[in-house]
Amino acid sequence: MAMNEASAAIVVHHLRKDFPRRAQGPFWRRRGPTSPFPAVRDVTFEVRPGEIFGLLGPNGAGKSTTIRVIATLLLPTGGRAYVAGYDVVRHPASVRRRLGAVLTGDRSLYWKLTGRENLRYFAALYDVAPARTAGRVESLLGEFGLAEKADELVERYSTGMKQRLAIARSLLADPPVLVLDEPTVGLDPQSALGVRSLIRRIAAEGRTVLITTHYMEEADELCDRVGIIDGGRIVALDTPENLKRSLDRTTVVRLWTTGGDGRLREGLGRVPGVLRVSLREAAEPGRPSEATVTGEGLRRRVAELVAAALAAGAEVERVAIDEPTLEDVFLHLTGRGFDR
Amino acid sequence: MRALSAAMLRELLIFFRYPGWVVSVVVWPVLFPAAYIFLARALAGPDPRAQAAQALGTPDYVGYILIGTLLWMWVNTTLWTIGSALRKEQLGGTLESNWLAPQPRAALLFGAALAHAVVVLWMVAVATAAFTLVYGLKVRAPAESALLFLANVPWVYGLGLLFASLVVWAKEANGMVHAVRSVFLIFCGMSFPVAVMPGWMQAVGRALPLTHGIDALRMAALAGAGWREVAPELAWLLVWGAALSVCGFLAFAFTDRRMRELGTTGTY
Ligand SMILES: Nc1ncnc2c1ncn2[C@@H]1O[C@H](COP(=O)(O)OP(=O)(O)O)[C@@H](O)[C@H]1O
Ligand SMILES: [Mg+2]
């Protein structure tokens, strides 16, 4: 048996999930079985009661697959997962009774029903006692700033309101554990801010929250601990501070350059002390592209870095020496940037 | 139980948000049979009732057609609505939020089926009233007729449940619904006696439950037949009902599991 599945709110132990590869083309041309695709290869982590835990990783890292196994919507190929001590495969009903989940955001609601009707419907599904339903629904509507629009069809809600209603729905049965898959994706900055402060409030009520995100800043700012996931594996797991501190002796130098040729990366990489170079192309032609150089003792090597850039035919627009961010941690661990 | 009634209420609420559907449920059952009734009048010569008595075994050719079309339309709407219920929720994204709840998943689908049954009962009530007023329909054995109508419930909804699962895999309902409803339309004697078809088609028709559902109801409502006379038809309906319900349930259980292996509850 795995770790302390009884005391932790969520335990994921060597989780693996293979999907059969989808055959393409007309059905008469599809070939027989191909090798399965491992969306999650080996994921192990543990969420402590009352904490906000973040699974951070780029698109396709396996975040949603992991969270769907936890939410009993997917059967794992290998490994185990427990919610509040219950095995998600063997006791899915017990898990569902203790778990609130927002996986598809606004799509998880009936758009042809009003906000209030949605909540009342799901309250029945979550066995909220009929006598308590009205009170619970009203208090959630109020708490989530939806009271005014409660009798409008959800199809008329903004994306941010739909997302708040979806979160309210997941809290109907007052579950101790909440999982949210990319809760702020697709929201404007203002609504995203609102959703984040909601999540903080929910955790402050003593609930355990697991979120997935591909926003570094979100993980950094919101989460007590972060598991960085890439290619179906956890590559690092700690508090955001510790993760950044792991790069303590590392400096991050960013250079914004225009022009230049393909030798930029190579040239920067030859400067002593440099561990990694990653390039982000300019968003539009004419704008500078960004080179992030991580390494040890680079504060003393800035001149050499600039010289290397000039030698590659580039013009240097700006140079900055930064504290490492979670993105730098990811970069350092995987050698790749986050594609946004 | 609560989940079931909540799902039913949900479907009814959504149904009434689409005025077009509501109107079509009232109008269509009254208009659709007219096409066949007028054809019958055109072909029957000076005395349609006498001609009908000879050809159909009852002078009441209007009632004959109404019963056939009503049952066929019921099967038709079941295939469309229950058949695409799972797929619709999968596409809309609500399948996952429903299945996340601590409820037996079949209960949620049964709830939708119940809502549909409520709408159908209403449709039957409207149609019967309209037929009585407009076409002069007289039901001779009302209690038996009503019960015989209900004896179709297991096979019709079993078929709907089976369809719901098949549609999830076929990804779209149209092709399958058209195929199956055409078979029922042609082989089951909706608007003509099965006996006028070539032998092999008669054999197919006699095997299908709708044929017996229509026959039994015609015998009771038009000829005033009692239980003894309709017993074989009734037995056939119930056997089909048991078989299709079991198949439907197994298909649903298989689909539920397979979707959780493939991760297709939320994708399309
Ligand atoms: N149902 C599925 N069938 C086949 N492949 C899938 C399915 N769901 C996800 N994948 C694949 O698994 C990988 C991980 O997906 P996902 O867990 O959704 O990543 P993330 O949420 O981190 O973006 C991706 O390459 C994705 O294409
Ligand atoms: Mg995802």
CSV table of C-alpha atoms in Angstrom, one decimal, chain B residues 43-164:
chain,number,residue,atom,x,y,z
B,43,LEU,CA,-58.0,4.8,-53.5
B,44,ALA,CA,-61.0,3.4,-51.8
B,45,GLY,CA,-63.6,4.5,-54.2
B,46,PRO,CA,-67.2,5.6,-53.3
B,47,ASP,CA,-67.4,3.7,-50.0
B,48,PRO,CA,-64.1,3.8,-48.1
B,49,ARG,CA,-65.5,2.1,-45.0
B,50,ALA,CA,-66.9,-0.9,-46.9
B,51,GLN,CA,-63.6,-1.2,-48.8
B,52,ALA,CA,-61.6,-0.9,-45.6
B,53,ALA,CA,-63.7,-3.6,-43.9
B,54,GLN,CA,-62.7,-5.9,-46.8
B,55,ALA,CA,-59.0,-4.9,-47.1
B,56,LEU,CA,-58.1,-4.1,-43.5
B,57,GLY,CA,-60.5,-6.2,-41.6
B,58,THR,CA,-62.1,-3.2,-40.0
B,59,PRO,CA,-64.3,-0.4,-41.5
B,60,ASP,CA,-62.5,2.2,-39.4
B,61,TYR,CA,-59.6,2.9,-41.7
B,62,VAL,CA,-59.0,6.2,-40.0
B,63,GLY,CA,-58.4,4.5,-36.6
B,64,TYR,CA,-56.3,1.9,-38.4
B,65,ILE,CA,-54.0,4.5,-39.7
B,66,LEU,CA,-54.0,6.6,-36.5
B,67,ILE,CA,-52.8,3.7,-34.4
B,68,GLY,CA,-50.1,2.8,-36.8
B,69,THR,CA,-48.7,6.3,-37.1
B,70,LEU,CA,-49.0,7.1,-33.4
B,71,LEU,CA,-46.9,4.1,-32.4
B,72,TRP,CA,-44.4,4.6,-35.1
B,73,MET,CA,-44.0,8.2,-34.2
B,74,TRP,CA,-43.4,7.2,-30.6
B,75,VAL,CA,-40.6,4.9,-31.7
B,76,ASN,CA,-39.2,7.6,-33.9
B,77,THR,CA,-39.0,10.3,-31.3
B,78,THR,CA,-37.6,7.8,-28.8
B,79,LEU,CA,-34.8,7.0,-31.1
B,80,TRP,CA,-34.1,10.6,-31.7
B,81,THR,CA,-34.2,11.9,-28.2
B,82,ILE,CA,-33.2,9.0,-25.9
B,83,GLY,CA,-30.9,7.7,-28.7
B,84,SER,CA,-28.9,10.9,-28.8
B,85,ALA,CA,-29.2,11.7,-25.1
B,86,LEU,CA,-25.8,10.5,-24.1
B,87,ARG,CA,-24.1,11.8,-27.2
B,88,LYS,CA,-25.8,15.2,-26.7
B,89,GLU,CA,-24.5,15.5,-23.1
B,90,GLN,CA,-21.0,14.2,-24.2
B,91,LEU,CA,-20.9,17.0,-26.8
B,92,GLY,CA,-22.3,19.6,-24.5
B,93,GLY,CA,-19.9,18.7,-21.7
B,94,THR,CA,-22.5,17.9,-19.1
B,95,LEU,CA,-21.9,14.1,-19.3
B,96,GLU,CA,-18.9,14.5,-17.1
B,97,SER,CA,-20.5,16.8,-14.5
B,98,ASN,CA,-23.4,14.3,-14.3
B,99,TRP,CA,-21.1,11.3,-14.0
B,100,LEU,CA,-19.0,13.0,-11.3
B,101,ALA,CA,-22.0,12.9,-9.0
B,102,PRO,CA,-22.4,9.9,-6.6
B,103,GLN,CA,-25.3,8.4,-8.5
B,104,PRO,CA,-25.9,5.3,-10.6
B,105,ARG,CA,-25.2,6.5,-14.1
B,106,ALA,CA,-28.1,4.7,-15.6
B,107,ALA,CA,-30.5,6.6,-13.3
B,108,LEU,CA,-29.6,9.8,-15.1
B,109,LEU,CA,-30.4,8.3,-18.5
B,110,PHE,CA,-33.6,6.8,-17.2
B,111,GLY,CA,-34.6,10.2,-15.9
B,112,ALA,CA,-34.3,11.6,-19.4
B,113,ALA,CA,-36.3,8.6,-20.7
B,114,LEU,CA,-39.0,9.3,-18.1
B,115,ALA,CA,-39.2,13.0,-19.2
B,116,HIS,CA,-39.6,11.7,-22.7
B,117,ALA,CA,-42.3,9.4,-21.7
B,118,VAL,CA,-44.2,12.3,-20.0
B,119,VAL,CA,-44.0,14.2,-23.3
B,120,VAL,CA,-45.1,11.2,-25.2
B,121,LEU,CA,-48.1,10.6,-23.0
B,122,TRP,CA,-49.1,14.2,-23.5
B,123,MET,CA,-48.6,13.8,-27.2
B,124,VAL,CA,-50.9,10.7,-27.1
B,125,ALA,CA,-53.5,12.5,-25.1
B,126,VAL,CA,-53.5,15.4,-27.5
B,127,ALA,CA,-53.5,13.1,-30.5
B,128,THR,CA,-56.3,11.0,-29.2
B,129,ALA,CA,-58.4,14.1,-28.4
B,130,ALA,CA,-57.7,15.6,-31.8
B,131,PHE,CA,-58.4,12.3,-33.6
B,132,THR,CA,-61.7,12.0,-31.8
B,133,LEU,CA,-62.7,15.5,-32.7
B,134,VAL,CA,-61.2,15.8,-36.2
B,135,TYR,CA,-61.4,12.3,-37.5
B,136,GLY,CA,-64.1,10.8,-35.4
B,137,LEU,CA,-62.0,8.1,-33.8
B,138,LYS,CA,-63.9,5.8,-31.4
B,139,VAL,CA,-61.8,3.6,-29.0
B,140,ARG,CA,-63.8,0.5,-28.2
B,141,ALA,CA,-61.9,-1.0,-25.4
B,142,PRO,CA,-60.2,2.0,-23.7
B,143,ALA,CA,-58.7,0.2,-20.6
B,144,GLU,CA,-57.3,-2.6,-22.7
B,145,SER,CA,-56.0,-0.2,-25.3
B,146,ALA,CA,-54.2,2.0,-22.7
B,147,LEU,CA,-52.6,-1.0,-21.1
B,148,LEU,CA,-51.6,-2.5,-24.5
B,149,PHE,CA,-50.1,0.8,-25.3
B,150,LEU,CA,-48.0,0.7,-22.1
B,151,ALA,CA,-46.9,-2.8,-22.9
B,152,ASN,CA,-44.8,-1.3,-25.6
B,153,VAL,CA,-42.8,0.7,-23.0
B,154,PRO,CA,-40.1,-1.9,-22.2
B,155,TRP,CA,-39.1,-2.6,-25.8
B,156,VAL,CA,-39.3,1.0,-27.0
B,157,TYR,CA,-37.1,2.4,-24.2
B,158,GLY,CA,-34.9,-0.7,-24.2
B,159,LEU,CA,-34.2,0.1,-27.8
B,160,GLY,CA,-33.7,3.8,-26.9
B,161,LEU,CA,-31.1,2.8,-24.3
B,162,LEU,CA,-29.3,0.5,-26.7
B,163,PHE,CA,-29.3,3.3,-29.2
B,164,ALA,CA,-28.0,5.8,-26.7
